[in-house]
Coordinates of C-alpha atoms in Angstrom, one line a residue:
M1 CA 0.0 0.0 0.0
V2 CA 1.3 3.5 -0.8
T3 CA 0.1 7.0 0.1
R4 CA -2.0 9.0 -2.3
A5 CA 0.8 11.6 -2.3
S6 CA 3.3 9.0 -3.5
V7 CA 0.9 8.0 -6.3
E8 CA 0.4 11.6 -7.4
A9 CA 4.1 12.3 -7.4
L10 CA 4.8 9.2 -9.6
F11 CA 1.9 10.3 -11.9
E12 CA 3.4 13.7 -12.3
R13 CA 6.8 12.2 -13.3
A14 CA 5.2 9.8 -15.9
S15 CA 5.3 10.8 -19.5
E16 CA 2.3 11.3 -21.7
P17 CA -0.1 9.7 -22.5
K18 CA -1.2 9.1 -18.9
T19 CA -4.4 8.8 -17.0
L20 CA -5.0 8.7 -13.3
V21 CA -8.3 7.3 -12.0
S22 CA -9.2 7.2 -8.3
V23 CA -11.5 4.4 -7.3
A24 CA -13.2 4.5 -3.9
S25 CA -12.7 1.1 -2.4
D26 CA -11.0 -0.9 0.4
H27 CA -8.4 -3.5 -0.3
T28 CA -11.0 -6.4 -0.4
F29 CA -13.1 -5.0 -3.2
A30 CA -10.5 -3.0 -5.2
G31 CA -10.6 -5.3 -8.2
D32 CA -14.3 -5.4 -8.4
N33 CA -14.7 -1.7 -7.9
S34 CA -12.0 -0.8 -10.5
R35 CA -13.2 -3.2 -13.2
S36 CA -15.1 -0.7 -15.1
A37 CA -12.3 1.9 -15.2
V38 CA -9.7 -0.7 -16.2
L39 CA -11.9 -2.1 -19.0
Q40 CA -12.6 1.4 -20.3
W41 CA -8.9 2.1 -20.3
L42 CA -8.0 -1.2 -22.0
G43 CA -10.6 -0.5 -24.7
A44 CA -9.2 2.9 -25.4
M45 CA -5.6 1.7 -25.5
H46 CA -6.3 -1.4 -27.7
P47 CA -4.1 -1.2 -30.9
R48 CA -7.0 -1.9 -33.2
R49 CA -8.8 1.3 -32.0
A50 CA -5.7 3.3 -33.0
Q51 CA -5.8 2.1 -36.6
P52 CA -8.3 3.2 -39.2
P53 CA -10.8 0.4 -40.2
A54 CA -9.6 -1.9 -42.9
A55 CA -11.0 -1.3 -46.4
E56 CA -13.4 -4.0 -47.6
P57 CA -11.7 -6.4 -50.1
P58 CA -12.6 -5.7 -53.7
L59 CA -15.4 -7.8 -55.2
I60 CA -14.1 -10.2 -57.8
D61 CA -16.5 -11.4 -60.5
A62 CA -15.0 -14.9 -60.8
P63 CA -15.9 -18.3 -59.3
L64 CA -13.8 -19.5 -56.4

């Protein structure tokens, strides 16, 4: 366990991009209470979201 001041100091030293989210919880339910914030962050950071959607393959007028 670390103090909030230690977390904020580390956050200030971190390079961009960075996000700090505070989740109200005790140690027992920290995972459950932070699940939404973690999944939201993972969804935003997923490499597929950073790339433009792939173009549809051209239609070919020939039997396969």
